[in-house]
XYZ file of C-alpha atoms in Angstrom:
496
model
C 49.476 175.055 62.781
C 47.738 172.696 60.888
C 47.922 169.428 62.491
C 47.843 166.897 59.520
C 51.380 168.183 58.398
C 52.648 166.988 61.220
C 50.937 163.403 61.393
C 53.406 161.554 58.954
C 56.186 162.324 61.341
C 53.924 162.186 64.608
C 52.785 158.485 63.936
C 55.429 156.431 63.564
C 57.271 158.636 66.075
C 54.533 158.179 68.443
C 54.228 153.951 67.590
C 58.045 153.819 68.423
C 58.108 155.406 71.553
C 54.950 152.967 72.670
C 56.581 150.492 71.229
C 60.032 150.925 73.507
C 57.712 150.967 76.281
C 55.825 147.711 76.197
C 59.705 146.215 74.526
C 59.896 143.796 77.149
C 56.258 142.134 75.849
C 57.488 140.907 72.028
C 53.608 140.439 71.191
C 52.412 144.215 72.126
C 55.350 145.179 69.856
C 54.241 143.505 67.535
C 50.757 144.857 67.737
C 51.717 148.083 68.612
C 54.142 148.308 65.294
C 51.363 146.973 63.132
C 48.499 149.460 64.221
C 50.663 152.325 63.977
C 51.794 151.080 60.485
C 48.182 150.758 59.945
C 47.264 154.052 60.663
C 50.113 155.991 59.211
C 48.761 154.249 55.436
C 45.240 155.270 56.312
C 46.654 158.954 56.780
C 48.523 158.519 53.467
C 45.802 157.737 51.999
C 43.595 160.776 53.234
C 46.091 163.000 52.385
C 46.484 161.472 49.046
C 42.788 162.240 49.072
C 43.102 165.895 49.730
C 46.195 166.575 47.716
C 44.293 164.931 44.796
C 40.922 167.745 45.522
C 44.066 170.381 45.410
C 44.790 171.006 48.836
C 48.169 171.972 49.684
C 49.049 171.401 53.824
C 51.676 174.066 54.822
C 53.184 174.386 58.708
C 55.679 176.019 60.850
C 57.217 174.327 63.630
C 57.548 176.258 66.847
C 55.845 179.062 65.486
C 58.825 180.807 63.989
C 57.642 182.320 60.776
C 59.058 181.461 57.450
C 61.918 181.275 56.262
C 63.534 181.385 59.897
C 61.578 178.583 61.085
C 61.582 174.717 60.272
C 59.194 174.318 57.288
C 56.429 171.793 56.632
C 54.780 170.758 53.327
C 52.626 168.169 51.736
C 51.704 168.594 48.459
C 50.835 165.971 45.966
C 53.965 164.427 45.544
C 54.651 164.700 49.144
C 51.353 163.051 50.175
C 51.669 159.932 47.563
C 55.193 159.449 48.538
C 53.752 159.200 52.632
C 50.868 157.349 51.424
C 53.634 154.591 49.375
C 56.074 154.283 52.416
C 52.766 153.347 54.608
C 51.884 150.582 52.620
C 55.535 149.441 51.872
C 56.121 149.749 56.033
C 52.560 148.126 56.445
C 53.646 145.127 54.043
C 56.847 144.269 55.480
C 55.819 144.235 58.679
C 53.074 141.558 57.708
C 55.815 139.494 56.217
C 57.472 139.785 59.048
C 54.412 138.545 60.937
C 54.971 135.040 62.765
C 58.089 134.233 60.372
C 60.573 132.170 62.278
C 63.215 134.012 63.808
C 64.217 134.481 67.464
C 61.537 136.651 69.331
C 64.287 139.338 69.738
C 65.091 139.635 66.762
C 61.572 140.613 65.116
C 60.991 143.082 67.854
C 64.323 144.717 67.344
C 63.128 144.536 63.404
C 59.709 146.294 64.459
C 61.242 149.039 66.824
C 63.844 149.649 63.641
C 61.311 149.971 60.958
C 59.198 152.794 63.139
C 62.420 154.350 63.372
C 63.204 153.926 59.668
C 59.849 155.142 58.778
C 60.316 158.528 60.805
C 63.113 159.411 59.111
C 61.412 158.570 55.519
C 58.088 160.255 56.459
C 60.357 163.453 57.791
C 62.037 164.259 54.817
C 59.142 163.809 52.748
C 57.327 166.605 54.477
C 60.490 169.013 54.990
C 60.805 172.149 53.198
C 63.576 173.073 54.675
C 67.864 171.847 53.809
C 68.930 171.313 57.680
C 65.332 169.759 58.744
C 66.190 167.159 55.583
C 69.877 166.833 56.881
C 68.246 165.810 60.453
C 66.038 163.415 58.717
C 68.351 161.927 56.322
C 70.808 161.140 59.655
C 67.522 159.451 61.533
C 67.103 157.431 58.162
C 70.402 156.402 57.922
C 70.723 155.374 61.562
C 67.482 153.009 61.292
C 68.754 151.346 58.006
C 72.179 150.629 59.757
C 70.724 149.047 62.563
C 68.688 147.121 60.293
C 70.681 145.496 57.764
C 73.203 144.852 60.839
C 70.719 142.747 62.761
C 71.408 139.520 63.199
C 75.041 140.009 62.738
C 77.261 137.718 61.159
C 80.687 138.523 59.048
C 78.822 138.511 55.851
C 75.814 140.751 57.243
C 78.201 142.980 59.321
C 80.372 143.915 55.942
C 77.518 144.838 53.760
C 76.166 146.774 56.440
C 79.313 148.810 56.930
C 80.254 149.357 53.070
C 76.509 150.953 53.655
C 77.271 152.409 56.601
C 80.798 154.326 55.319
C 79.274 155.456 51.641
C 75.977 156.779 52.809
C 77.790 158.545 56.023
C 80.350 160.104 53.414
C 77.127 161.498 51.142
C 75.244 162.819 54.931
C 78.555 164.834 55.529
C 78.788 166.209 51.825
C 75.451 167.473 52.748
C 76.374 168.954 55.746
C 78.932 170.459 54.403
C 76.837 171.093 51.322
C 74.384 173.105 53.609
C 76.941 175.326 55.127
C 77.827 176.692 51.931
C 74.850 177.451 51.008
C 73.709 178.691 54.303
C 76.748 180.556 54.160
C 75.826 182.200 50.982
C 72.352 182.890 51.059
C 71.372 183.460 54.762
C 68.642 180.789 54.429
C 68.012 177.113 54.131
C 64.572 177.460 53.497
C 63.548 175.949 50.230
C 60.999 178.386 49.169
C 63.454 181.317 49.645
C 66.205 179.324 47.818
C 63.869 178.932 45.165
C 63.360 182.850 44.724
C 66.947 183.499 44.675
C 67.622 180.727 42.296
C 64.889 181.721 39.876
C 65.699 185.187 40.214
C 69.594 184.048 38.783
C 70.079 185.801 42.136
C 72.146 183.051 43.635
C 75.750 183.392 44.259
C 79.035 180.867 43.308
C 79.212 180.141 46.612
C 75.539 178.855 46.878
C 76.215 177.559 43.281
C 78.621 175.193 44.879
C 76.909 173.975 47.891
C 73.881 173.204 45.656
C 76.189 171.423 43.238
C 77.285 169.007 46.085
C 74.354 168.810 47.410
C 72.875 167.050 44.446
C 75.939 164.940 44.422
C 74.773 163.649 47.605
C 71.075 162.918 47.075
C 72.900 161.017 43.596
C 74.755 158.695 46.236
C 71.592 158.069 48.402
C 69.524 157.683 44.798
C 72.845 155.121 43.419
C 72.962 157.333 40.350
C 75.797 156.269 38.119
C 78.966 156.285 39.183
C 77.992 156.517 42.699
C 75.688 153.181 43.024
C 78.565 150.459 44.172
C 77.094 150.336 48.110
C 73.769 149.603 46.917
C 74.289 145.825 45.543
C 77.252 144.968 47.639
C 74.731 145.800 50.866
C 71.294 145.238 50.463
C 71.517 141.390 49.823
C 73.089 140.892 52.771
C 70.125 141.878 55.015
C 66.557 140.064 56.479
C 64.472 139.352 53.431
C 61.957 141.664 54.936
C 64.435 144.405 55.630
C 65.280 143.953 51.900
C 62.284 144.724 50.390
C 61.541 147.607 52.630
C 65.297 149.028 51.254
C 64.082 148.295 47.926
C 60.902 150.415 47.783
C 62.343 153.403 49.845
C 65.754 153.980 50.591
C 66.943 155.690 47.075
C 63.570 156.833 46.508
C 64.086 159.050 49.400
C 67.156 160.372 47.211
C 65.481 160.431 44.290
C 62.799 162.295 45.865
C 65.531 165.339 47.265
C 66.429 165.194 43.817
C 63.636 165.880 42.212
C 62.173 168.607 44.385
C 65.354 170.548 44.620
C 66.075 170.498 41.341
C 62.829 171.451 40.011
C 62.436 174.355 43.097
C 65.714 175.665 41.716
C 65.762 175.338 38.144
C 61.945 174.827 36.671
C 63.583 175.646 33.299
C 65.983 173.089 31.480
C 69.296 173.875 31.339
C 72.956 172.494 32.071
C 71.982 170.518 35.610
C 69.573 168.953 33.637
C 71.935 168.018 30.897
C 74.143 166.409 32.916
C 71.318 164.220 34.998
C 70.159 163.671 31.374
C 73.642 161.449 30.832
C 73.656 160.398 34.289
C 70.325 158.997 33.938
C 71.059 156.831 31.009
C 74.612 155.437 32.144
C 72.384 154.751 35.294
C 69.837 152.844 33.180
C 72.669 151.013 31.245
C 75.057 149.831 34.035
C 72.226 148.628 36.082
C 70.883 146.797 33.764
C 74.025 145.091 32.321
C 75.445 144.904 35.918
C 72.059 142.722 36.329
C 72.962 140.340 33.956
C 76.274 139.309 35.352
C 74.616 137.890 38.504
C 74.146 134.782 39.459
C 71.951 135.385 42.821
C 68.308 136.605 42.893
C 68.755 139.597 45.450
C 71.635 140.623 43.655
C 69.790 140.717 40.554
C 67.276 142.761 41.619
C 69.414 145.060 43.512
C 71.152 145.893 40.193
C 67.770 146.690 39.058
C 66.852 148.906 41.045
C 69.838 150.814 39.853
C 68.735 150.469 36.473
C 65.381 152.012 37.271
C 66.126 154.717 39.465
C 67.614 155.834 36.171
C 64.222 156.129 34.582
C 62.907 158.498 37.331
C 66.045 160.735 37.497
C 65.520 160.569 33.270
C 62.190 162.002 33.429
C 63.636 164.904 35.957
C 66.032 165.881 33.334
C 64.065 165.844 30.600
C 62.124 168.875 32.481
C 58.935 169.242 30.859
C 55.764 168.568 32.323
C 54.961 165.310 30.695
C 58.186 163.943 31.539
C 58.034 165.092 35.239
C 54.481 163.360 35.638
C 56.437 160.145 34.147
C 59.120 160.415 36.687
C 56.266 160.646 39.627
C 54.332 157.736 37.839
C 57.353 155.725 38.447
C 57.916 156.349 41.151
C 54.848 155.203 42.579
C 54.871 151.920 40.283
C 58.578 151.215 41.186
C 58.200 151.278 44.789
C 55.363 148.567 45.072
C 57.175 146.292 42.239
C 60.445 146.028 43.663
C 59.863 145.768 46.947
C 57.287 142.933 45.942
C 60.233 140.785 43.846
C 62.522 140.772 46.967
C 59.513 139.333 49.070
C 58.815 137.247 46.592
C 62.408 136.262 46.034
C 62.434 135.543 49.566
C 59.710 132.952 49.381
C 61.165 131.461 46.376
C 64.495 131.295 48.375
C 62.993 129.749 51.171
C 61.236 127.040 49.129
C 64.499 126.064 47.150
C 66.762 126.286 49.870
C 69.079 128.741 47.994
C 68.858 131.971 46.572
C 71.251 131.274 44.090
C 70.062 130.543 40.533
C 72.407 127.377 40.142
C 70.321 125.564 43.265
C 67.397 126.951 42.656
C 64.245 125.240 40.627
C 61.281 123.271 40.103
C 59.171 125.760 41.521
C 56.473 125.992 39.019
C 55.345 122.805 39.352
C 55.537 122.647 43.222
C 53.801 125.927 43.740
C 52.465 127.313 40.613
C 50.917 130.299 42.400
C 54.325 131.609 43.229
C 55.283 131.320 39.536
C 52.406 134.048 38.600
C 53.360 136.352 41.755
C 56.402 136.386 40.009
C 55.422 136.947 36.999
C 52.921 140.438 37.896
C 55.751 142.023 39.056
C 58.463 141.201 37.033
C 56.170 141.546 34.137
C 55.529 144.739 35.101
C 59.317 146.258 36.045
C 59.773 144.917 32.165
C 57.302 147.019 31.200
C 55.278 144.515 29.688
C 51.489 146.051 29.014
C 48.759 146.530 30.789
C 50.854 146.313 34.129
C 52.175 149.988 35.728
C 55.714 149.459 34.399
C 53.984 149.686 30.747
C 52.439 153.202 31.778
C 55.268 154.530 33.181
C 58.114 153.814 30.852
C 55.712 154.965 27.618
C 54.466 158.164 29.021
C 58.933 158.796 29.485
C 59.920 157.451 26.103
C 57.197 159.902 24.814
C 58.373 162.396 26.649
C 61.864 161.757 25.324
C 60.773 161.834 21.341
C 58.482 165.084 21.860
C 61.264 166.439 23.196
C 63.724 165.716 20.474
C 65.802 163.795 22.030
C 66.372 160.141 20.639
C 68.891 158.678 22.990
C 67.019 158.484 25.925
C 64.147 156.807 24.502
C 66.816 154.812 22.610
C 68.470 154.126 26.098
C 65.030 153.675 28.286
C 63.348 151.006 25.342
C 67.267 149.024 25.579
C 67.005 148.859 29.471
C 63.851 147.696 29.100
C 64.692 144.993 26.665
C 67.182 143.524 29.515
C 65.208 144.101 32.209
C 62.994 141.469 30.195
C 65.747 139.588 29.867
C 66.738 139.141 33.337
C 63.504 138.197 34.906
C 63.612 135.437 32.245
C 66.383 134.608 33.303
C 65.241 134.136 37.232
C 62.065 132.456 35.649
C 63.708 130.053 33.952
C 66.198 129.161 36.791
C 63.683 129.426 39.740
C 60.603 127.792 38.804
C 60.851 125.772 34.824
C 64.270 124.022 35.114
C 64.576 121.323 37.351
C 65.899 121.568 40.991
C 69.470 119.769 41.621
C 67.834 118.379 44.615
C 64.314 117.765 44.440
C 64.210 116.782 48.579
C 65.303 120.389 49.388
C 62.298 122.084 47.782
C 59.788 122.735 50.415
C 61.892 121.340 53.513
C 61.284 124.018 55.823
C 57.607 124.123 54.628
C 56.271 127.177 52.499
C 56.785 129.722 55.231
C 53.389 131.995 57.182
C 50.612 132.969 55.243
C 51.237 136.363 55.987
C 54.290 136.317 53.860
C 52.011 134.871 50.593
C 48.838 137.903 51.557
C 51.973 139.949 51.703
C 53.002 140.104 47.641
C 49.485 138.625 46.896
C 48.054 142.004 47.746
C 51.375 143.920 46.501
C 50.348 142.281 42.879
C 46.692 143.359 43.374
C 48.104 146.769 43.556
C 50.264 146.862 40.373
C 47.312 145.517 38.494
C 45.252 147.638 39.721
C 47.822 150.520 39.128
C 48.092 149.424 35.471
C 44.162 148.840 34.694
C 43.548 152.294 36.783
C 46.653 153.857 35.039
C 44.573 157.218 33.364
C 43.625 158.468 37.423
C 46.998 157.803 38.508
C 48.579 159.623 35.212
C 45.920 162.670 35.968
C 47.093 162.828 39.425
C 50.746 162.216 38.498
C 49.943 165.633 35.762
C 48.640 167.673 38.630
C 51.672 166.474 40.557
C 54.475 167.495 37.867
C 52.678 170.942 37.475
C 53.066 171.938 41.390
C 56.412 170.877 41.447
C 57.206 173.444 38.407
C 55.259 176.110 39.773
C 56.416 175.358 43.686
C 52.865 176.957 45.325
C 53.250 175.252 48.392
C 56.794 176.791 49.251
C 56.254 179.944 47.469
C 53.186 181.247 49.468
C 54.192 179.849 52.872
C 56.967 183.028 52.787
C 54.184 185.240 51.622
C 51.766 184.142 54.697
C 54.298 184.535 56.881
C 54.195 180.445 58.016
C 50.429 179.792 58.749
């Protein structure tokens, strides 16, 4: 067994369990928690590093051979999506670093996050239905527990309109994977993927796909299924916030996007209807957006909105639009998990997050105003940042492909997401605050919180000026996710 497959789960796993050891010492958590965190981005990054030479990492568990066996993978968009979650898990923890909140309370958040991470990291590296069922349930416990902490009636209801929505997509699932266990004999991906390809598949296994995509739409908060997402995640921790941001539906959108392209590398109707889904996801975000008057709740309709543009690039099916869809992903993740930190900071300065008490911000800390601006800039899609790159390469992919209204559709959204961020611009830091003796009264909060989206903006410039490697990798990417190698040829060697 190769041993690197493994290490995504192994790490945080393995930082946990330390963790719940020392629990009684809040400071080795802490340091425990942030080397781990530390060390699980380094491995993203080497296997970033090999998926990017052309390696493909492959692995049965308990040395069943495939398909009877739990099944392992890391391919390129495996390894970037492991090597984004370590530097999202990395950066909130470092926000959370010396912020001021009971000492409980930030080692619960640490113990949480490792937890949260497992389950992430898991069903990244899955190839197999039940393994990604298991995973999904260890994802949705840690996000519970997390957006939960600290309790209050407020906190407590978000958490459990969560809580009930995402439990009632885990059981469709479940009951998703039955069927289609039921059908086919197999869970495995890779053998699904033959039988599927083959038109071999039965109406039975026709169905349990079908609601199995349903399911990985509520996790993703496709359209109409996206009401839990901004009535929950602006109830949480700042911190625990941003980490939802970047990860949580793009743990969906990733099950969406690698079953549907195992199954169906060809367009055809699932693709039409994600197609429509896609842009009524892109519309109602947006829009949605507009109507609020809070700056979590903004963004959390945003992130709506966007997930739209990845699951738009899925549906348009062709290579070009597929490498779009991964290029987003990657540039989503670091932007949006950046504006809720940096919403945080804003929030803390003001004294409010809500626009109407908000203000004077540019002139009392002018820096904040431009780490604002990189990222907001950049989910607008405003050139050179990494939202530019990504929403271009999918409106081309929409016009070579014919079809008008999703480039129509994608260049509107854009338009308001513009819009909006003006909007918390104009409110947060140019107009005056209502009360100038509240800004800054509980002093600009720890450093680590301002190297935090300092270094989350590096990245999304960087992103943007180094956009051609990133598109060439995002290419290779969309290419083994048509062709499936990695699940393919584990069932032909038999699971080495």
């Amino acid at each position: 067994m190769n041993v690197l497959v493994i290490l995504p789960i192994l790490i945080p796993l393995t930082t946990l369990l330390l963790a719940l050891l020392v629990r009684r010492h809040h400071a080795w958590v802490t340091v425990i928690s942030m080397t781990g965190s530390a060390i699980l981005l380094l491995a993203g990054i080497y296997l970033v590093a090999l998926a990017a030479e052309g390696t493909v990492l492959s692995a049965q568990m308990g040395g069943w051979a495939a398909p009877y066996g739990i099944s392992l993978v890391i391919d390129r968009l495996s390894a970037v999506m492991v090597a984004i979650s370590g530097v999202i898990g990395f950066a909130t923890l470092v926000y959370c670093f010396r912020q001021p909140m009971p000492a409980d309370f930030l080692r619960d958040t640490h113990l949480f996050i490792q937890g949260l991470l497992v389950g992430i990291c898991g069903a990244f590296v899955t190839a197999d239905i039940f393994n990604l069922y298991v995973w999904f349930e260890v994802l949705l416990i840690g996000s519970f527990a997390l957006i939960a902490l600290g309790g209050g009636e407020r906190r407590l209801s978000g958490a459990m309109t969560y809580l009930v929505l995402n439990m009632l997509a885990t059981l469709l699932f479940l009951l998703a994977a039955g069927l289609v266990y039921g059908a086919t004999g197999t869970l495995n991906m890779g053998e699904l993927a033959l039988l599927f390809r083959a038109d071999e598949a039965s109406a039975g296994a026709w169905l349990g796909v079908i609601l199995m995509l349903v399911s990985f739409s509520i996790k993703a908060a496709l359209f109409p299924l996206f009401g839990w997402l901004p009535a929950s995640y602006h109830v949480a921790w700042t911190p625990v916030s941003a980490l939802f941001a970047g990860l949580l539906t793009k743990v969906g959108v990733y099950a969406l996007i690698r079953l549907v392209t195992l199954l169906w590398p060809e367009p055809g109707v699932v693709h039409s209807v994600l197609l429509w889904v896609a842009c009524a996801t892109m519309i109602i975000g947006v829009l949605g957006a507009a109507a609020q008057t809070e700056v979590r709740r903004i963004l959390s309709f945003h992130i709506v909105s966007q997930v739209g543009y990845m699951v738009l690039g899925l549906a348009l099916a062709t290579p070009l639009a597929l490498a779009g869809a991964v290029f987003y992903l990657i540039h989503h993740i670091v932007v949006k998990a950046n504006l809720f930190f940096v919403g945080g900071i804003a929030a803390r300065l003001s004294g409010s997050e809500r626009l109407a008490a908000m203000g004077g911000l540019y002139a009392r800390t002018p820096l904040l105003a431009i780490l604002f601006a990189i990222p907001a800039l950049s989910l607008a899609g405003i050139p050179p940042l990494s939202g530019f790159w990504a929403k271009f390469v999918l409106v081309k992919a929409s016009l070579d492909a014919g079809i008008w209204v999703a480039a129509f559709f994608a260049l509107f959204t854009g338009i308001f997401t513009l819009l909006s961020m003006s909007k918390i611009w104009n409110e947060t830091f140019l107009k005056a605050h209502p009360d100038p003796e509240r800004i800054g009264a509980t002093g600009n909060g720890p450093r680590s919180a301002w190297f935090t989206v300092a270094g989350l903006a590096a990245i999304t410039v960087m992103i943007g000026l180094g956009a051609g490697p990133v598109m060439d990798y995002a290419i290779a990417a969309s290419t083994q996710l048509i062709e499936a190698p990695a699940y393919l040829q584990l069932l032909n060697r038999g699971g080495e």
